[in-house]
Coordinates of C-alpha atoms in Angstrom, one line a residue:
E6 CA 81.6 59.0 95.4
R7 CA 85.0 60.7 95.6
S8 CA 83.6 63.8 94.2
G9 CA 80.4 63.8 96.5
L10 CA 82.3 63.2 99.2
S11 CA 84.4 66.3 98.2
L12 CA 81.7 68.5 97.4
A13 CA 80.1 67.3 101.5
L14 CA 83.4 68.6 103.1
N15 CA 83.6 71.2 101.0
T16 CA 80.3 72.4 101.9
A17 CA 81.2 71.8 105.6
R18 CA 84.2 73.5 105.3
G19 CA 82.1 76.0 103.5
G20 CA 79.3 76.5 106.6
L21 CA 82.4 76.7 109.2
R22 CA 83.5 80.0 107.6
I23 CA 80.3 81.6 107.3
L24 CA 79.8 80.1 111.1
E25 CA 83.2 81.5 112.3
T26 CA 82.5 84.9 110.4
L27 CA 79.2 85.4 111.5
G28 CA 81.1 85.0 115.1
V29 CA 83.4 86.8 114.0
V30 CA 81.6 89.6 113.3
G31 CA 79.2 88.9 117.0
R32 CA 81.9 89.5 119.1
Q33 CA 83.2 93.2 117.9
G34 CA 80.1 93.8 118.2
L35 CA 79.6 92.5 121.5
G36 CA 82.4 94.1 122.2
W37 CA 81.5 97.6 121.2
A38 CA 78.7 96.8 122.8
L39 CA 80.1 96.6 125.9
G40 CA 82.0 99.9 125.8
D41 CA 85.3 98.4 123.6
R42 CA 85.5 101.1 121.6
P43 CA 88.7 102.1 119.7
P44 CA 88.2 104.8 116.4
V45 CA 85.7 103.5 113.3
P46 CA 88.7 102.4 111.1
A47 CA 91.3 100.6 114.2
L48 CA 88.0 98.5 114.7
L49 CA 87.5 97.8 111.4
R50 CA 90.9 97.0 110.7
T51 CA 91.5 94.5 113.3
T52 CA 88.2 93.0 112.2
F53 CA 89.9 92.4 109.1
E54 CA 92.2 90.6 110.2
S55 CA 90.2 88.7 112.5
L56 CA 88.1 87.1 109.7
G57 CA 91.2 86.3 107.4
T58 CA 92.7 86.4 104.2
T59 CA 89.8 87.5 101.9
Y60 CA 88.9 90.6 104.5
I61 CA 92.6 90.8 104.7
K62 CA 92.9 91.8 100.2
L63 CA 90.3 94.1 100.8
G64 CA 91.7 95.8 103.5
Q65 CA 94.7 96.1 101.1
F66 CA 92.4 97.5 98.2
I67 CA 91.5 100.9 100.7
A68 CA 94.5 101.2 102.3
S69 CA 96.0 101.3 98.3
S70 CA 92.9 103.4 97.5
P71 CA 93.4 107.2 98.6
S72 CA 91.0 108.8 96.4
I73 CA 88.0 106.7 97.7
F74 CA 88.2 106.1 100.4
P75 CA 88.7 108.7 104.0
E76 CA 92.3 109.4 105.6
E77 CA 92.2 107.2 108.8
Y78 CA 90.8 104.6 107.4
V79 CA 93.4 104.5 104.6
E80 CA 96.5 105.1 106.6
E81 CA 95.0 102.3 109.8
F82 CA 94.4 100.3 106.6
Q83 CA 98.3 100.3 106.0
R84 CA 99.1 98.1 108.0
C85 CA 97.2 95.3 106.0
L86 CA 99.6 95.2 104.0
D87 CA 102.2 93.7 105.0
R88 CA 102.0 93.4 109.0
T89 CA 99.3 91.1 109.6
P90 CA 99.1 88.7 112.8
P91 CA 101.4 85.9 111.6
L92 CA 101.1 82.4 111.4
P93 CA 103.3 80.5 113.8
F94 CA 105.8 78.8 112.4
H95 CA 105.4 75.1 112.8
Y96 CA 102.2 75.7 110.5
I97 CA 105.3 77.0 107.6
R98 CA 107.9 74.5 108.3
E99 CA 104.5 71.7 108.1
T100 CA 103.6 73.4 104.8
I101 CA 106.5 73.5 103.4
E102 CA 108.0 70.1 104.2
S103 CA 104.7 68.5 102.4
E104 CA 105.1 70.5 99.7
L105 CA 108.7 70.0 99.0
G106 CA 108.6 66.7 100.7
D107 CA 111.3 65.8 102.4
S108 CA 112.7 68.5 105.9
L109 CA 114.1 72.1 106.5
E110 CA 116.7 70.9 107.2
T111 CA 118.1 68.6 104.3
L112 CA 116.3 71.8 101.6
Y113 CA 117.3 74.9 103.1
Q114 CA 120.4 75.5 105.0
F115 CA 118.7 78.4 107.1
V116 CA 115.2 79.3 107.7
D117 CA 114.5 82.2 110.1
P118 CA 111.1 81.8 112.6
K119 CA 110.9 84.9 112.6
P120 CA 108.3 86.3 108.9
L121 CA 110.0 89.2 107.0
A122 CA 106.3 89.8 105.8
S123 CA 102.6 88.1 106.4
A124 CA 100.1 89.3 104.6
S125 CA 97.0 88.1 103.1
I126 CA 97.5 85.3 100.7
A127 CA 101.0 83.9 102.4
Q128 CA 103.9 85.0 104.9
V129 CA 107.1 85.5 104.0
H130 CA 110.8 83.9 105.5
A131 CA 114.2 85.2 105.1
A132 CA 116.6 82.1 104.1
K133 CA 119.1 80.0 102.7
L134 CA 120.4 77.7 100.3
K135 CA 122.0 74.5 100.8
N136 CA 125.0 77.0 98.4
G137 CA 125.3 80.0 99.8
Q138 CA 122.8 81.7 98.4
D139 CA 120.0 84.1 100.1
V140 CA 116.6 83.4 99.3
V141 CA 113.1 84.4 100.4
I142 CA 110.0 81.9 101.1
K143 CA 106.7 82.6 100.5
V144 CA 104.6 80.2 101.9
Q145 CA 100.5 80.0 101.4
R146 CA 98.4 80.5 104.5
P147 CA 96.4 77.1 105.0
G148 CA 93.5 76.7 103.4
V149 CA 92.8 79.6 101.5
K150 CA 91.7 78.7 98.3
N151 CA 88.3 77.1 100.3
V152 CA 88.2 80.0 102.6
L153 CA 88.4 82.6 99.1
L154 CA 85.8 80.4 97.3
T155 CA 83.3 80.9 100.8
D156 CA 84.1 84.3 100.9
F157 CA 83.4 85.6 97.9
N158 CA 80.0 83.4 97.3
F159 CA 78.8 84.8 100.1
L160 CA 80.3 88.5 99.2
Y161 CA 78.7 88.4 95.8
F162 CA 75.4 86.3 97.4
A163 CA 75.3 89.2 99.5
A164 CA 75.7 91.8 96.7
R165 CA 73.3 90.5 94.5
I166 CA 70.6 91.2 97.3
T167 CA 71.2 94.7 97.8
E168 CA 71.8 95.6 93.9
R169 CA 67.9 93.7 94.4
L170 CA 66.9 96.0 96.9
A171 CA 68.0 98.9 95.8
P172 CA 68.0 99.1 92.1
G173 CA 70.5 101.9 91.6
L174 CA 72.9 100.4 93.4
S175 CA 73.4 97.4 90.1
R176 CA 74.3 100.4 88.4
S177 CA 77.6 99.8 89.5
A178 CA 78.5 96.1 89.1
I179 CA 79.5 95.5 92.8
S180 CA 78.3 91.9 91.8
G181 CA 80.9 92.0 88.7
V182 CA 83.3 93.6 90.7
I183 CA 83.2 90.7 93.6
E184 CA 83.8 88.6 90.6
E185 CA 86.9 90.0 89.2
L186 CA 88.5 89.8 92.7
Q187 CA 87.7 86.4 93.0
A188 CA 88.9 84.7 89.9
G189 CA 92.5 87.1 90.3
M190 CA 93.4 86.3 94.3
L191 CA 92.3 82.7 92.8
E192 CA 95.1 82.9 90.6
E193 CA 97.4 84.5 93.3
C194 CA 97.3 80.6 95.0
D195 CA 99.0 79.7 91.9
F196 CA 103.1 79.3 92.8
I197 CA 104.4 77.9 90.1
K198 CA 102.1 80.8 87.8
E199 CA 103.5 83.6 90.0
A200 CA 107.4 81.2 89.2
G201 CA 106.6 81.7 85.8
N202 CA 105.7 85.7 86.1
L203 CA 108.7 86.1 87.7
K204 CA 110.4 84.4 84.8
A205 CA 108.4 86.2 81.7
F206 CA 109.6 90.1 83.5
N207 CA 113.2 89.4 83.0
V208 CA 112.7 88.2 79.8
F209 CA 110.7 91.1 79.5
L210 CA 112.7 94.0 81.3
R211 CA 115.7 92.6 78.9
D212 CA 113.5 92.5 75.3
T213 CA 112.6 96.8 76.0
G214 CA 116.0 97.5 77.0
N215 CA 115.2 98.6 80.8
S216 CA 118.3 97.7 82.9
Q217 CA 117.3 100.1 86.2
A218 CA 114.7 97.5 87.2
I219 CA 115.0 92.9 87.8
A220 CA 112.7 91.2 89.6
P221 CA 113.9 87.5 91.5
E222 CA 114.6 84.8 89.7
P223 CA 112.9 81.4 90.9
V224 CA 114.4 78.9 92.5
M225 CA 111.8 76.5 90.9
S226 CA 113.5 72.6 92.4
H227 CA 112.0 75.0 96.2
T228 CA 108.9 75.9 94.6
T229 CA 104.9 74.4 94.2
G230 CA 101.7 74.8 94.2
K231 CA 101.8 76.7 97.4
V232 CA 105.2 77.4 98.1
L233 CA 107.8 80.3 95.9
T234 CA 111.5 80.4 96.7
M235 CA 113.1 83.3 95.1
E236 CA 116.1 85.2 95.0
R237 CA 116.3 87.5 97.7
F238 CA 116.8 91.0 97.3
F239 CA 117.8 93.6 99.5
G240 CA 116.2 97.0 99.7
V241 CA 114.6 99.7 101.2
P242 CA 111.0 100.9 100.8
L243 CA 110.6 103.6 97.7
T244 CA 108.2 105.4 99.9
D245 CA 110.7 106.3 102.8
M246 CA 112.9 109.6 100.8
N247 CA 115.2 109.9 103.8
V248 CA 116.0 106.2 104.0
L249 CA 116.5 106.0 100.1
K250 CA 118.4 108.6 100.1
K251 CA 121.0 107.0 102.1
Y252 CA 121.5 103.7 98.6
T253 CA 121.0 106.4 95.5
D254 CA 121.8 109.8 94.9
D255 CA 119.1 110.4 93.0
P256 CA 115.4 109.6 94.7
A257 CA 113.5 111.4 92.3
G258 CA 115.3 109.8 89.3
T259 CA 114.9 105.9 91.1
L260 CA 110.9 107.4 91.6
I261 CA 110.5 107.5 88.0
S262 CA 111.9 105.2 87.0
A263 CA 109.8 102.4 88.4
L264 CA 106.7 104.5 87.5
N265 CA 108.3 104.0 83.2
T266 CA 108.9 100.9 84.3
W267 CA 104.8 100.1 85.2
F268 CA 103.9 102.2 82.9
S269 CA 105.9 100.3 80.1
S270 CA 104.4 97.0 81.3
L271 CA 101.1 97.9 81.6
M272 CA 101.5 98.6 78.0
L273 CA 103.4 96.4 75.9
C274 CA 103.8 93.4 78.7
D275 CA 101.4 90.2 78.5
F276 CA 100.4 91.3 82.1
F277 CA 101.0 93.9 84.4
H278 CA 100.6 94.0 88.3
A279 CA 97.1 95.9 89.1
D280 CA 97.6 95.9 93.1
V281 CA 100.6 98.3 93.3
H282 CA 101.2 98.9 96.4
A283 CA 102.5 101.6 98.5
G284 CA 106.4 101.3 98.4

């Protein structure tokens, strides 16, 4: 009975999500027809943001692929990397308290209500532990997993129809790419796994004698599948050369160290970062 009820609930949520998707696309199309016509890249970006998690992730893919997409689209979708519309703080509080089983004031000395960053799957807030350690809290957006499953199933179905209608497209295996993206994004919803990866990456850096890079250590007492608390690093984007020069006498060497670390992880580590964003 429980599995039947769960199936019914998930089916209902999936149906509502499809209706929501069609509603967003319909509103944007109506606005265009009535004369509200921003540049196409901006219209597409705001549509993706309104559609939420899955489409924001696709927007991040566009932002990180200048060799595939036109420059104006790449620049516009840079906003999807860490500047998507933030969730109200009460959602963040509710998720943390539900996951960690205590009040925010008991768990942390301080949590900044203003997010450091907001992206497709999670939102990040600066905080302090009771012992005064600076940390950041990565909090998963509500219902993300169900949204991903519904959206990608919808996209997969659409891709299969497209491949059947245009057999030449099947060579590009669009549906296969969508399956891979779905599997990868569902893994990103497991913050316990991510915490394990942080620990494993620091071990990898030590084992390879790499003293030029470090990953933040997770705080496991304040971490669950949907909430990840980790050591806070203070820094600047590698893409902002003028700011970077204030922190190092050798910005080029810093960039080279970052690239060497990534390539060594690609060759020698059990896993590597396959979704590298600018900065």
